Coordinates of C-alpha atoms in Angstrom, one line a residue:
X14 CA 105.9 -172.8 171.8
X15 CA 108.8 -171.2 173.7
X16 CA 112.0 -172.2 172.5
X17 CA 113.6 -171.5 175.6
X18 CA 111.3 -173.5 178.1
X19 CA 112.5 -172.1 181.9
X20 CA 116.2 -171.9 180.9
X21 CA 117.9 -168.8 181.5
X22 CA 118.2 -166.6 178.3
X23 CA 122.1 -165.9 179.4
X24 CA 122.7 -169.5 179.4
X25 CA 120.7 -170.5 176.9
X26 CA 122.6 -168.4 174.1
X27 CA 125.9 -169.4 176.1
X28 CA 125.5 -172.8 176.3
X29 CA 123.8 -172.8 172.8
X30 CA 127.0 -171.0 171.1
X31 CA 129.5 -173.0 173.3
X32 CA 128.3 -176.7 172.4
X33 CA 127.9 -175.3 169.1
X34 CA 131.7 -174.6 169.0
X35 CA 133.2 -177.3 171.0
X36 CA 130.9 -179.8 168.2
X37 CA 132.6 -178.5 165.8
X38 CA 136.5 -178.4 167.3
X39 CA 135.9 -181.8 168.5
X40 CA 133.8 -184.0 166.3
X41 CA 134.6 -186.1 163.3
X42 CA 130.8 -185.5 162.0
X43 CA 130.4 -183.5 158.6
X44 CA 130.3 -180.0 159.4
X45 CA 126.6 -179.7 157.8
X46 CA 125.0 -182.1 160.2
X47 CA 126.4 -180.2 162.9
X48 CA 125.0 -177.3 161.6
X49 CA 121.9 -178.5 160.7
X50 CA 121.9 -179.8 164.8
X51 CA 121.9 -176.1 165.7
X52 CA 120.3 -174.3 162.7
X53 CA 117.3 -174.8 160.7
X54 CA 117.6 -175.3 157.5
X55 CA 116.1 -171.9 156.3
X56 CA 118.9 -170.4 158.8
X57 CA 119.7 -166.6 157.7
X58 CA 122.5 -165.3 159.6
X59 CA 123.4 -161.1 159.2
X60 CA 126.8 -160.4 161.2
X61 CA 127.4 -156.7 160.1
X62 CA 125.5 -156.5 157.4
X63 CA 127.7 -160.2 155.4
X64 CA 124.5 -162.6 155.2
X65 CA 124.7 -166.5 155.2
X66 CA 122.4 -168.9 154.8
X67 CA 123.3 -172.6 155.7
X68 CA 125.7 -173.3 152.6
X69 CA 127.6 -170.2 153.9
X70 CA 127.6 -171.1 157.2
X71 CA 129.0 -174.5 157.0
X72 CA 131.4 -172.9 154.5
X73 CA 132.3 -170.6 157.6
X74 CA 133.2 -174.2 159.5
X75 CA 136.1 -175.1 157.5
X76 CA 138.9 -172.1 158.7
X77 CA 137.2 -172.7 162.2
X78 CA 138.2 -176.0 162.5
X79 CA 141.3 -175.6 160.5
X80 CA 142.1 -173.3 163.4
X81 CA 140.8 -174.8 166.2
X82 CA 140.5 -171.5 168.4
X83 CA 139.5 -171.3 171.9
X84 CA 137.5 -168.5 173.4
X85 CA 134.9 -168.0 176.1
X86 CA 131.6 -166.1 176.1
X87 CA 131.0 -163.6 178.9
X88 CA 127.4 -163.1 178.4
X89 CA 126.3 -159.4 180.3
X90 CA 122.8 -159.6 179.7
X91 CA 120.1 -161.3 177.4
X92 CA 116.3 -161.5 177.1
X93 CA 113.8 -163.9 175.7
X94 CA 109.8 -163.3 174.5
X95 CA 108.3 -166.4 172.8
X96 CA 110.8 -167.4 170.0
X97 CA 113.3 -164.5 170.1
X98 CA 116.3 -163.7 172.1
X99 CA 118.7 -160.6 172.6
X100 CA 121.9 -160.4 174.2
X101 CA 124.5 -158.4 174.9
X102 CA 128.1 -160.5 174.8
X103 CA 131.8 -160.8 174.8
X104 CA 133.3 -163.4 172.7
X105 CA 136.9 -164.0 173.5
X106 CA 138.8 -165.6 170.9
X107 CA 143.0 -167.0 171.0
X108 CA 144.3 -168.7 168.3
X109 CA 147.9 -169.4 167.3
X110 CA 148.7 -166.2 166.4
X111 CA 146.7 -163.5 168.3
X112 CA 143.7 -162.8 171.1
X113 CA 140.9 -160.9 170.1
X114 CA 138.1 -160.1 172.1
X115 CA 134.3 -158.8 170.5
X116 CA 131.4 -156.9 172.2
X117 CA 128.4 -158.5 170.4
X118 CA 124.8 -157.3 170.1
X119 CA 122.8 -160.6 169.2
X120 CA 119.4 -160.6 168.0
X121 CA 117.9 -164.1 167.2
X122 CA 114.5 -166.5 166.7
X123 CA 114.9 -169.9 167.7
X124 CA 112.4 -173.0 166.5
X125 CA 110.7 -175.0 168.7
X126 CA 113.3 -177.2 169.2
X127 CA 115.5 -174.7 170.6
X128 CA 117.6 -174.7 166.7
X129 CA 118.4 -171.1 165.7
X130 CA 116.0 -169.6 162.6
X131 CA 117.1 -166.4 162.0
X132 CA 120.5 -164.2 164.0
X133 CA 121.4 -160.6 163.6
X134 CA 124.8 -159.6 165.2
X135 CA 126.6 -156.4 165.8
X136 CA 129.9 -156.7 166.5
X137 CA 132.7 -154.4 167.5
X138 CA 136.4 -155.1 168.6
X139 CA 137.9 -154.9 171.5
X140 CA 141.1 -154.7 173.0
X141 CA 141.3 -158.1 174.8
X142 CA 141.1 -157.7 178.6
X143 CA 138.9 -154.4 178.2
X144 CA 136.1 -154.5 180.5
X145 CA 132.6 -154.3 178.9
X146 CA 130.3 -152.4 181.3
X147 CA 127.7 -155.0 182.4

C-alpha cells in the first residue's frame, strides 16, 4: 500500500517533518512515544554518513528540546513511488545563538501508516537567506 495516499509528496514530507518537530517542542509526552508516532521501530536513519536507529534518535530529542529552535522547511521539489520518497529541501533553523540554514537531499521509505522506515539525507550548509535554485 502507498504510504502517501493522494497527498502531495512536498507536503507530505513537510507536514510529516513539521508535526514531527512542533510534537516534540510542545508536548509533555516521553520523547520515545513521539518517536515511535513517526518512526517504526526498525527506523535506520543515515544523515551524512552518522547512522541512528531509534535509541539514537530519541537520544537526538533531548538537545532539541533543550533548545527549542524554530525553523521552516522550504520544500523545492519531492517525489513519491509506492513506499519511497525523495526531496529536495531547505531547513531553516534559529536558535538562541545563531540561524543556520541547510540544503537537504532526502531519500526515505515510509510504512503503511505513513511512519518513516528507513531516511538517507545529504546535507550541506548554507548561508541563511541564500536562495536555493528551485
Amino acid at each position: 500500500m502507498n504510504p502517501f495516499y493522494d497527498d502531495d509528496p512536498k507536503r507530505f514530507i513537510a507536514d510529516f517533518f513539521t508535526s514531527f518537530t512542533a510534537e516534540l517542542l510542545h508536548s509533555d509526552d516521553d520523547p520515545a512515544l513521539i518517536v515511535d508516532r513517526y518512526h517504526t521501530p526498525d527506523i535506520i536513519q543515515v544523515a551524512d554518513g552518522n547512522r541512528m536507529d531509534r535509541d539514537k534518535l530519541i537520544a537526538h530529542t533531548r538537545p532539541v528540546r533543550k533548545t527549542r529552535p524554530e525553523g521552516r522547511m522550504d520544500v523545492h521539489e519531492a517525489v513519491a513511488a509506492g513506499d519511497r520518497l525523495a526531496a529536495r529541501y531547505t531547513l531553516h533553523v534559529r536558535t538562541r545563538k545563531r540561524d543556520l540554514a541547510m540544503e537537504v537531499c532526502f531519500f526515505g521509505r515510509f510504512a503503511p501508516d505513513g511512519r518513516m522506515r528507513e531516511a538517507h539525507l545529504l546535507t550541506r550548509t548554507i548561508p541563511d537567506g541564500t536562495e536555493v535554485p528551485a
